[in-house]
Short mmCIF file of C-alpha atoms in Angstrom, two decimals:
data_model
loop_
_atom_site.label_atom_id
_atom_site.label_comp_id
_atom_site.label_asym_id
_atom_site.label_seq_id
_atom_site.Cartn_x
_atom_site.Cartn_y
_atom_site.Cartn_z
CA UNK A 17 53.49 17.12 -68.29
CA UNK A 18 54.46 13.48 -67.16
CA UNK A 19 57.82 12.65 -67.35
CA UNK A 20 58.95 10.00 -69.25
CA UNK A 21 60.98 7.03 -67.94
CA UNK A 22 63.14 4.47 -69.92
CA UNK A 23 65.74 1.88 -69.62
CA UNK A 24 68.56 2.55 -72.21
CA UNK A 25 71.60 1.61 -73.43
CA UNK A 26 74.44 4.42 -73.65
CA UNK A 27 75.16 6.10 -76.62
CA UNK A 28 77.12 9.14 -77.25
CA UNK A 29 73.69 11.22 -76.93
CA UNK A 30 73.41 10.47 -73.47
CA UNK A 31 77.36 11.62 -72.95
CA UNK A 32 76.38 15.01 -71.22
CA UNK A 33 73.49 13.51 -68.90
CA UNK A 34 75.80 10.48 -68.28
CA UNK A 35 79.03 12.97 -67.27
CA UNK A 36 76.43 14.93 -64.82
CA UNK A 37 75.64 11.44 -63.32
CA UNK A 38 79.22 10.26 -63.05
CA UNK A 39 80.40 13.60 -61.12
CA UNK A 40 77.72 13.34 -59.13
CA UNK A 41 78.97 9.72 -57.67
CA UNK A 42 82.63 10.41 -58.26
CA UNK A 43 83.11 13.87 -58.34
CA UNK A 44 87.14 13.50 -57.90
CA UNK A 45 86.81 11.67 -61.31
CA UNK A 46 85.83 15.07 -63.01
CA UNK A 47 83.94 14.92 -66.07
CA UNK A 48 85.95 12.59 -67.73
CA UNK A 49 83.43 9.97 -67.72
CA UNK A 50 85.35 7.64 -65.69
CA UNK A 51 83.60 5.88 -62.69
CA UNK A 52 85.75 3.84 -60.20
CA UNK A 53 87.26 1.08 -62.54
CA UNK A 54 84.09 0.90 -63.78
CA UNK A 55 81.64 3.04 -66.14
CA UNK A 56 84.42 4.99 -67.22
CA UNK A 57 86.74 1.63 -68.34
CA UNK A 58 83.61 0.65 -69.78
CA UNK A 59 82.73 3.64 -71.78
CA UNK A 60 86.24 4.49 -72.95
CA UNK A 61 85.80 1.42 -75.15
CA UNK A 62 86.59 -1.37 -72.62
CA UNK A 63 89.48 -3.82 -72.45
CA UNK A 64 91.88 -4.35 -75.33
CA UNK A 65 90.94 -7.27 -77.36
CA UNK A 66 87.18 -6.70 -77.66
CA UNK A 67 85.67 -5.58 -80.65
CA UNK A 68 82.59 -3.89 -79.18
CA UNK A 69 82.14 -1.61 -76.26
CA UNK A 70 80.61 -3.11 -73.22
CA UNK A 71 77.11 -2.20 -72.60
CA UNK A 72 76.10 0.20 -70.06
CA UNK A 73 72.83 0.46 -68.92
CA UNK A 74 71.19 3.79 -67.95
CA UNK A 75 67.73 4.74 -66.48
CA UNK A 76 66.78 7.86 -67.52
CA UNK A 77 63.75 10.21 -66.33
CA UNK A 78 63.43 12.64 -69.65
CA UNK A 79 66.78 13.32 -70.32
CA UNK A 80 68.43 12.57 -66.98
CA UNK A 81 70.19 9.72 -65.82
CA UNK A 82 68.98 8.94 -62.53
CA UNK A 83 70.55 4.85 -62.74
CA UNK A 84 73.42 3.29 -63.85
CA UNK A 85 74.88 -0.11 -64.61
CA UNK A 86 78.30 -0.60 -66.75
CA UNK A 87 79.69 -4.01 -67.45
CA UNK A 88 83.36 -5.01 -67.90
CA UNK A 89 83.72 -7.84 -70.52
CA UNK A 90 85.82 -11.02 -69.76
CA UNK A 91 86.03 -14.38 -70.62
CA UNK A 92 84.89 -17.00 -68.15
CA UNK A 93 86.85 -20.24 -67.98
CA UNK A 94 86.19 -23.66 -67.07
CA UNK A 95 88.33 -26.96 -67.53
CA UNK A 96 86.67 -27.69 -70.86
CA UNK A 97 85.86 -24.14 -72.20
CA UNK A 98 86.00 -20.28 -72.24
CA UNK A 99 82.76 -18.28 -72.91
CA UNK A 100 82.58 -14.53 -72.99
CA UNK A 101 80.98 -12.84 -69.79
CA UNK A 102 80.52 -9.45 -68.45
CA UNK A 103 81.06 -8.32 -64.48
CA UNK A 104 78.34 -6.02 -64.07
CA UNK A 105 79.68 -3.11 -62.09
CA UNK A 106 79.11 0.38 -61.17
CA UNK A 107 75.51 -0.26 -60.02
CA UNK A 108 74.00 3.44 -58.74
CA UNK A 109 70.63 4.78 -58.34
CA UNK A 110 70.20 8.60 -57.39
CA UNK A 111 69.30 8.96 -53.70
CA UNK A 112 65.82 10.03 -54.49
CA UNK A 113 65.14 7.02 -56.80
CA UNK A 114 65.95 4.05 -54.47
CA UNK A 115 63.52 1.73 -53.20
CA UNK A 116 61.69 1.89 -56.60
CA UNK A 117 61.95 0.23 -59.96
CA UNK A 118 65.10 1.90 -61.21
CA UNK A 119 67.15 -0.90 -59.89
CA UNK A 120 65.23 -3.87 -60.67
CA UNK A 121 64.42 -2.39 -64.07
CA UNK A 122 68.28 -1.78 -64.82
CA UNK A 123 68.81 -5.36 -63.84
CA UNK A 124 66.15 -6.64 -66.16
CA UNK A 125 67.84 -5.10 -69.12
CA UNK A 126 70.96 -6.33 -67.88
CA UNK A 127 69.36 -10.14 -67.96
CA UNK A 128 67.92 -9.42 -71.21
CA UNK A 129 71.00 -8.07 -72.89
CA UNK A 130 74.36 -10.12 -71.39
CA UNK A 131 74.28 -13.68 -71.69
CA UNK A 132 76.38 -14.60 -68.83
CA UNK A 133 76.57 -11.79 -66.47
CA UNK A 134 78.61 -11.82 -62.69
CA UNK A 135 78.68 -9.75 -60.00
CA UNK A 136 80.91 -9.00 -57.14
CA UNK A 137 79.19 -6.58 -54.45
CA UNK A 138 79.44 -5.98 -50.89
CA UNK A 139 75.55 -4.62 -50.56
CA UNK A 140 73.03 -6.67 -49.25
CA UNK A 141 69.85 -4.37 -51.04
CA UNK A 142 71.45 -5.53 -54.46
CA UNK A 143 72.10 -8.99 -53.22
CA UNK A 144 68.41 -8.83 -52.65
CA UNK A 145 67.51 -7.65 -56.23
CA UNK A 146 69.56 -9.87 -57.65
CA UNK A 147 68.39 -12.91 -56.41
CA UNK A 148 64.79 -11.76 -56.70
CA UNK A 149 65.54 -11.21 -60.55
CA UNK A 150 67.04 -14.98 -61.02
CA UNK A 151 70.57 -14.24 -60.11
CA UNK A 152 72.24 -17.48 -58.68
CA UNK A 153 74.06 -16.55 -55.39
CA UNK A 154 77.02 -18.69 -54.98
CA UNK A 155 78.16 -17.25 -51.80
CA UNK A 156 80.19 -14.69 -49.54
CA UNK A 157 83.57 -14.82 -50.45
CA UNK A 158 85.90 -15.41 -47.16
CA UNK A 159 88.20 -12.86 -46.49
CA UNK A 160 91.47 -13.11 -44.34
CA UNK A 161 94.09 -10.79 -42.49
CA UNK A 162 97.68 -11.04 -41.79
CA UNK A 163 98.43 -9.02 -39.24
CA UNK A 164 102.37 -7.24 -39.42
CA UNK A 165 102.05 -4.50 -36.67
CA UNK A 166 99.39 -5.74 -34.29
CA UNK A 167 100.10 -2.67 -31.81
CA UNK A 168 99.20 -0.04 -34.38
CA UNK A 169 96.21 -2.13 -35.35
CA UNK A 170 94.62 -2.75 -32.09
CA UNK A 171 95.69 0.96 -31.02
CA UNK A 172 93.97 2.55 -34.10
CA UNK A 173 91.36 0.02 -35.56
CA UNK A 174 88.12 1.83 -36.22
CA UNK A 175 85.72 -1.11 -36.62
CA UNK A 176 82.43 0.84 -37.04
CA UNK A 177 83.76 3.03 -39.66
CA UNK A 178 85.15 -0.37 -41.34
CA UNK A 179 82.33 -1.79 -43.29
CA UNK A 180 84.47 -4.48 -44.89
CA UNK A 181 85.08 -5.63 -41.13
CA UNK A 182 81.30 -5.19 -40.13
CA UNK A 183 79.66 -6.97 -42.97
CA UNK A 184 78.11 -10.28 -41.49
CA UNK A 185 80.52 -10.27 -38.85
CA UNK A 186 79.66 -7.92 -36.26
CA UNK A 187 80.46 -10.26 -33.56
CA UNK A 188 83.75 -10.29 -34.85
CA UNK A 189 84.39 -6.55 -35.36
CA UNK A 190 82.78 -5.88 -31.88
CA UNK A 191 85.31 -8.36 -30.15
CA UNK A 192 88.12 -6.60 -32.28
CA UNK A 193 86.78 -3.44 -31.08
CA UNK A 194 86.53 -4.34 -27.63
CA UNK A 195 89.89 -5.42 -27.26
CA UNK A 196 91.13 -2.24 -28.90
CA UNK A 197 89.12 -0.12 -26.00
CA UNK A 198 90.52 -1.76 -23.27
CA UNK A 199 93.26 0.68 -21.90
CA UNK A 200 96.52 -0.31 -22.83
CA UNK A 201 95.60 -3.75 -24.16
CA UNK A 202 97.20 -3.35 -27.36
CA UNK A 203 100.30 -3.53 -25.85
CA UNK A 204 99.75 -6.89 -23.98
CA UNK A 205 97.54 -8.17 -26.80
CA UNK A 206 99.62 -7.09 -29.55
CA UNK A 207 102.64 -8.75 -28.00
CA UNK A 208 100.51 -12.03 -27.62
CA UNK A 209 99.17 -11.53 -31.34
CA UNK A 210 102.80 -11.12 -32.52
CA UNK A 211 104.09 -13.96 -30.61
CA UNK A 212 101.28 -16.21 -32.16
CA UNK A 213 101.87 -15.10 -35.46
CA UNK A 214 105.56 -16.13 -35.19
CA UNK A 215 104.63 -19.25 -33.22
CA UNK A 216 102.29 -20.26 -36.00
CA UNK A 217 104.89 -19.48 -38.80
CA UNK A 218 107.61 -21.19 -37.03
CA UNK A 219 104.97 -24.32 -36.57
CA UNK A 220 104.19 -24.26 -40.23
CA UNK A 221 107.73 -23.90 -41.52
CA UNK A 222 108.02 -27.63 -42.86
CA UNK A 223 104.81 -27.40 -44.63
CA UNK A 224 105.86 -24.06 -46.38
CA UNK A 225 108.94 -25.72 -47.80
CA UNK A 226 108.87 -26.31 -51.39
CA UNK A 227 112.10 -27.87 -52.32
CA UNK A 228 112.38 -26.18 -55.61
CA UNK A 229 114.40 -23.42 -57.01
CA UNK A 230 111.83 -21.35 -57.25
CA UNK A 231 112.53 -17.22 -57.46
CA UNK A 232 110.28 -14.01 -56.78
CA UNK A 233 110.76 -11.12 -58.31
CA UNK A 234 108.90 -7.75 -58.85
CA UNK A 235 107.73 -7.64 -62.68
CA UNK A 236 106.98 -4.01 -64.08
CA UNK A 237 104.95 -5.73 -67.41
CA UNK A 238 102.85 -8.93 -68.18
CA UNK A 239 105.26 -10.22 -70.84
CA UNK A 240 104.51 -13.20 -73.12
CA UNK A 241 105.48 -15.83 -70.65
CA UNK A 242 101.73 -14.74 -69.05
CA UNK A 243 100.11 -15.98 -72.10
CA UNK A 244 102.09 -19.32 -71.82
CA UNK A 245 101.54 -19.56 -67.93
CA UNK A 246 97.74 -19.18 -68.53
CA UNK A 247 97.71 -21.85 -71.38
CA UNK A 248 99.34 -24.29 -69.18
CA UNK A 249 97.43 -23.71 -65.45
CA UNK A 250 94.00 -22.33 -66.88
CA UNK A 251 92.11 -25.47 -67.53
CA UNK A 252 93.29 -26.85 -64.02
CA UNK A 253 90.81 -24.58 -62.45
CA UNK A 254 86.81 -25.59 -62.17
CA UNK A 255 86.01 -21.80 -62.92
CA UNK A 256 87.57 -18.31 -63.19
CA UNK A 257 87.88 -15.51 -65.22
CA UNK A 258 90.59 -15.98 -67.74
CA UNK A 259 93.67 -14.33 -66.36
CA UNK A 260 96.00 -14.21 -69.81
CA UNK A 261 98.03 -11.28 -70.69
CA UNK A 262 95.36 -9.40 -72.87
CA UNK A 263 93.23 -9.54 -69.73
CA UNK A 264 95.49 -8.58 -67.01
CA UNK A 265 97.37 -5.73 -69.36
CA UNK A 266 93.47 -4.25 -69.75
CA UNK A 267 92.86 -4.95 -65.87
CA UNK A 268 96.03 -3.56 -64.47
CA UNK A 269 98.27 -2.57 -67.11
CA UNK A 270 97.23 1.30 -67.25
CA UNK A 271 97.55 1.20 -63.34
CA UNK A 272 100.01 -1.45 -62.32
CA UNK A 273 102.02 1.36 -60.97
CA UNK A 274 99.40 1.21 -58.04
CA UNK A 275 100.46 -2.15 -57.45
CA UNK A 276 103.21 -4.70 -57.40
CA UNK A 277 103.48 -7.68 -59.50
CA UNK A 278 105.21 -10.04 -58.32
CA UNK A 279 105.94 -13.36 -60.28
CA UNK A 280 107.52 -16.66 -59.27
CA UNK A 281 110.00 -18.46 -61.83
CA UNK A 282 111.81 -21.48 -61.70
CA UNK A 283 114.62 -21.73 -64.38
CA UNK A 284 112.76 -18.75 -66.07
CA UNK A 285 110.01 -20.26 -66.47
CA UNK A 286 106.69 -18.85 -65.08
CA UNK A 287 105.00 -20.40 -62.18
CA UNK A 288 102.82 -17.87 -60.68
CA UNK A 289 102.29 -14.40 -59.91
CA UNK A 290 100.52 -12.67 -57.42
CA UNK A 291 99.03 -8.57 -57.59
CA UNK A 292 99.53 -6.60 -54.36
CA UNK A 293 98.16 -3.29 -53.63
CA UNK A 294 100.52 -1.48 -50.95
CA UNK A 295 98.61 1.55 -50.26
CA UNK A 296 95.21 0.70 -49.43
CA UNK A 297 93.22 3.63 -47.33
CA UNK A 298 96.93 4.98 -46.31
CA UNK A 299 96.65 8.30 -44.36
CA UNK A 300 92.94 7.98 -44.01
CA UNK A 301 91.21 8.94 -40.31
CA UNK A 302 88.42 7.00 -41.03
CA UNK A 303 90.71 3.63 -41.07
CA UNK A 304 92.38 5.15 -38.00
CA UNK A 305 95.44 6.00 -39.92
CA UNK A 306 96.38 2.19 -40.43
CA UNK A 307 98.52 1.20 -43.20
CA UNK A 308 96.41 -1.62 -45.05
CA UNK A 309 97.65 -3.52 -48.09
CA UNK A 310 95.88 -6.12 -50.06
CA UNK A 311 96.65 -9.28 -52.03
CA UNK A 312 94.36 -8.31 -54.88
CA UNK A 313 95.06 -11.50 -57.59
CA UNK A 314 97.20 -14.19 -58.07
CA UNK A 315 97.24 -17.35 -60.50
CA UNK A 316 99.39 -20.61 -59.71
CA UNK A 317 99.12 -23.91 -60.95
CA UNK A 318 96.65 -25.72 -58.53
CA UNK A 319 98.08 -29.40 -59.09
CA UNK A 320 101.68 -27.85 -57.98
CA UNK A 321 101.10 -24.90 -55.67
CA UNK A 322 104.37 -24.18 -53.94
CA UNK A 323 104.66 -21.25 -56.20
CA UNK A 324 101.97 -20.11 -54.41
CA UNK A 325 103.58 -20.51 -51.23
CA UNK A 326 106.50 -18.40 -52.35
CA UNK A 327 104.57 -15.58 -53.74
CA UNK A 328 102.57 -15.24 -50.46
CA UNK A 329 105.82 -15.39 -48.52
CA UNK A 330 107.37 -12.95 -50.88
CA UNK A 331 103.99 -10.75 -50.44
CA UNK A 332 104.32 -10.64 -46.85
CA UNK A 333 107.87 -9.81 -47.07
CA UNK A 334 107.03 -6.94 -49.72
CA UNK A 335 104.35 -5.27 -47.77
CA UNK A 336 106.54 -5.64 -44.43
CA UNK A 337 108.95 -3.61 -46.07
CA UNK A 338 106.60 -1.04 -47.06
CA UNK A 339 105.71 -0.72 -43.26
CA UNK A 340 102.26 -1.84 -43.95
CA UNK A 341 100.26 -2.76 -40.62
CA UNK A 342 97.79 -5.34 -41.96
CA UNK A 343 97.40 -7.36 -44.91
CA UNK A 344 93.92 -8.70 -46.14
CA UNK A 345 93.43 -11.22 -48.93
CA UNK A 346 89.76 -11.90 -50.31
CA UNK A 347 89.87 -15.63 -51.84
CA UNK A 348 87.38 -18.27 -52.94
CA UNK A 349 89.65 -20.89 -54.02
CA UNK A 350 90.37 -23.82 -51.53
CA UNK A 351 93.69 -23.99 -52.23
CA UNK A 352 94.59 -20.15 -51.91
CA UNK A 353 92.58 -20.72 -48.73
CA UNK A 354 94.47 -23.02 -47.49
CA UNK A 355 98.10 -21.45 -47.98
CA UNK A 356 96.85 -18.31 -46.48
CA UNK A 357 96.03 -20.02 -42.99
CA UNK A 358 99.59 -21.40 -43.51
CA UNK A 359 101.03 -18.30 -43.65
CA UNK A 360 99.20 -16.58 -40.50
CA UNK A 361 96.26 -15.30 -41.93
CA UNK A 362 93.17 -15.32 -39.73
CA UNK A 363 89.93 -15.85 -41.56
CA UNK A 364 87.29 -13.48 -40.88
CA UNK A 365 83.78 -12.73 -42.36
CA UNK A 366 83.63 -11.88 -45.88
CA UNK A 367 81.39 -9.44 -47.16
CA UNK A 368 82.00 -9.42 -51.31
CA UNK A 369 79.04 -11.32 -52.38
CA UNK A 370 79.32 -13.43 -55.90
CA UNK A 371 76.38 -14.32 -58.18
CA UNK A 372 75.95 -14.58 -61.53
CA UNK A 373 72.97 -14.77 -64.28
CA UNK A 374 73.27 -17.41 -66.96
CA UNK A 375 71.09 -17.33 -69.76
CA UNK A 376 72.96 -19.98 -71.73
CA UNK A 377 74.07 -22.43 -69.36
CA UNK A 378 77.48 -22.12 -68.64
CA UNK A 379 78.25 -22.25 -65.52
CA UNK A 380 77.87 -25.86 -63.61
CA UNK A 381 75.79 -24.75 -60.29
CA UNK A 382 77.43 -27.66 -58.90
CA UNK A 383 80.85 -26.05 -58.64
CA UNK A 384 80.83 -24.84 -55.37
CA UNK A 385 82.51 -21.32 -54.16
CA UNK A 386 85.63 -22.68 -53.00
CA UNK A 387 86.37 -24.22 -56.38
CA UNK A 388 85.93 -20.87 -57.90
CA UNK A 389 89.13 -18.77 -58.51
CA UNK A 390 87.86 -15.15 -57.32
CA UNK A 391 89.66 -12.45 -55.45
CA UNK A 392 89.28 -8.69 -55.34
CA UNK A 393 91.03 -8.07 -58.20
CA UNK A 394 88.24 -9.84 -60.07
CA UNK A 395 86.09 -7.04 -61.34
CA UNK A 396 86.38 -3.95 -59.63
CA UNK A 397 86.04 -5.34 -56.29
CA UNK A 398 89.26 -4.06 -55.04
CA UNK A 399 87.93 -0.57 -55.28
CA UNK A 400 84.91 -1.57 -52.46
CA UNK A 401 87.64 -2.40 -50.40
CA UNK B 22 39.66 -9.61 -58.96
CA UNK B 23 39.90 -6.00 -57.95
CA UNK B 24 43.30 -3.83 -57.48
CA UNK B 25 42.81 -4.01 -53.72
CA UNK B 26 42.71 -7.82 -53.97
CA UNK B 27 45.65 -7.74 -56.12
CA UNK B 28 47.64 -5.49 -53.78
CA UNK B 29 46.63 -7.90 -51.15
CA UNK B 30 47.82 -11.00 -52.75
CA UNK B 31 51.28 -9.50 -53.68
CA UNK B 32 51.62 -8.27 -50.59
CA UNK B 33 50.04 -10.82 -48.26
CA UNK B 34 47.74 -8.14 -46.59
CA UNK B 35 43.90 -8.37 -45.96
CA UNK B 36 42.34 -6.39 -49.02
CA UNK B 37 39.97 -4.84 -46.71
CA UNK B 38 42.74 -3.16 -44.81
CA UNK B 39 43.54 -1.09 -48.20
CA UNK B 40 42.29 1.83 -49.61
CA UNK B 41 42.75 4.17 -52.56
CA UNK B 42 45.49 6.09 -50.31
CA UNK B 43 47.55 2.56 -49.27
CA UNK B 44 51.00 3.48 -50.74
CA UNK B 45 54.57 2.85 -50.76
CA UNK B 46 54.63 4.37 -47.63
CA UNK B 47 52.32 2.43 -45.52
CA UNK B 48 52.71 -0.53 -46.72
CA UNK B 49 56.03 -2.18 -45.80
CA UNK B 50 56.71 -4.52 -48.20
CA UNK B 51 56.11 -2.38 -51.17
CA UNK B 52 59.56 -1.83 -51.88
CA UNK B 53 62.03 -2.52 -55.23
CA UNK B 54 61.35 -5.99 -55.52
CA UNK B 55 57.60 -5.64 -54.21
CA UNK B 56 56.95 -2.99 -56.83
CA UNK B 57 58.18 -5.16 -59.68
CA UNK B 58 56.31 -8.26 -58.39
CA UNK B 59 52.91 -5.72 -58.21
CA UNK B 60 53.60 -4.63 -61.84
CA UNK B 61 53.90 -8.07 -62.99
CA UNK B 62 50.87 -9.05 -61.22
CA UNK B 63 48.82 -6.37 -62.71
CA UNK B 64 49.95 -6.94 -66.14
CA UNK B 65 48.93 -10.71 -65.95
CA UNK B 66 45.98 -10.17 -64.28
CA UNK B 67 44.61 -7.56 -66.56
CA UNK B 68 46.15 -8.65 -69.41
CA UNK B 69 48.17 -5.46 -69.94
CA UNK B 70 51.96 -4.50 -70.96
CA UNK B 71 52.43 -1.41 -68.63
CA UNK B 72 55.41 1.16 -69.69
CA UNK B 73 58.16 2.17 -67.07
CA UNK B 74 56.56 5.63 -67.03
CA UNK B 75 53.63 4.19 -66.03
CA UNK B 76 54.66 2.13 -63.55
CA UNK B 77 56.77 4.43 -61.93
CA UNK B 78 53.81 6.65 -61.55
CA UNK B 79 52.26 3.75 -59.49
CA UNK B 80 53.04 4.51 -56.31
CA UNK B 81 49.40 4.25 -54.49
CA UNK B 82 46.27 2.31 -55.20
CA UNK B 83 44.77 5.38 -56.53
CA UNK B 84 47.66 5.84 -58.93
CA UNK B 85 47.26 2.27 -60.06
CA UNK B 86 43.44 2.58 -60.51
CA UNK B 87 44.28 5.93 -62.66
CA UNK B 88 47.16 4.28 -64.81
CA UNK B 89 44.86 0.84 -65.48
CA UNK B 90 41.73 3.28 -66.52
CA UNK B 91 44.30 4.81 -69.57
CA UNK B 92 44.86 0.99 -70.49
CA UNK B 93 41.01 0.59 -70.46
CA UNK B 94 40.87 -1.81 -67.70
CA UNK B 95 37.46 -1.09 -65.84
#
């Protein structure tokens, strides 16, 4: 008898098949229907403040799930309006069904269902599919690295196992690998790298001074000041996902123990925050046992970015105290990029593609990638790093 | 237009090089997006609405012809 193929939105009847599918891709998650920050969150009811469960798209072969896309509801914000939107996450197809119709059919269903869908993804085949089905590719978000321990980085780096270094930057990673392969080069080049970093920081000392009484402390929850801060600064950005208290709570609240939330205040008024992940790939032999940290999210006042400077300095200090070897930061906004450079972050090739499908004309296509405020914390992209 | 001509047009191949056994394994351009483009072209050309199940079956030209017959296309 011929197998029947359908694309469906998840409902409770699919639970058993869905759990089996999730277990295949994310076995460590058990049968909790929790993908890596994606499907599980979506099917668990979605972030707080949203009445309806976000749609999860399934491609079914009879009653077996063979493909899947989940969605995370957010609000997209411009200088003049906010619009409901969804991050599209957890795009997975069983290996034996790849290169067929499963992926395109799922994306078509997403296009038909969601008014404004956005995606941050690293895989080139996904980008080809999205573009082929009418998605607008805004670009690849630049990535930055600040090296705290050049010796360890050069001695232990395994660029061929670090997809986030490879991506489109094979020359960059080959160069780094070549340096690392030279006998004892890490000692000499490591010292030079450290000297260069310190010299750069010295040279930019004046530019990094704020002259304001800004104070950075670690917060352990998103209190009401985060809502007030969003109200003050949200409309100063051309395009970003709403980062109010409800969003932050739903995005980071349950996993805040995995991050450090650094808040910048002046006279008790919030002027910015930064979310830092400390234990990224720690103790992972694939990463050469390197200790990596990342700055996954931040919000600041673009018309008064001294708080961003204070937060970046504090983030570097915080991660240095945790004995991190290198700090990564993926950031699209031009102000964040400028301040990263001032703080001795080196630009390297990015691998995180940003694309969207807009049925309602909410997004102005003339807004360049550097006017968007996107970071790894958006969507579930931090899990891909 | 014959199925071979349509497949040739979608994948930019000389239809004379195609046979019933031409398939996703023998035509390099026949990837995910190619398959979708082919189904869309078949629907437009033969004025049919092909179900996902049937579209999944269309893995070679012979299968395409068989499925189209079921839709009344001669």
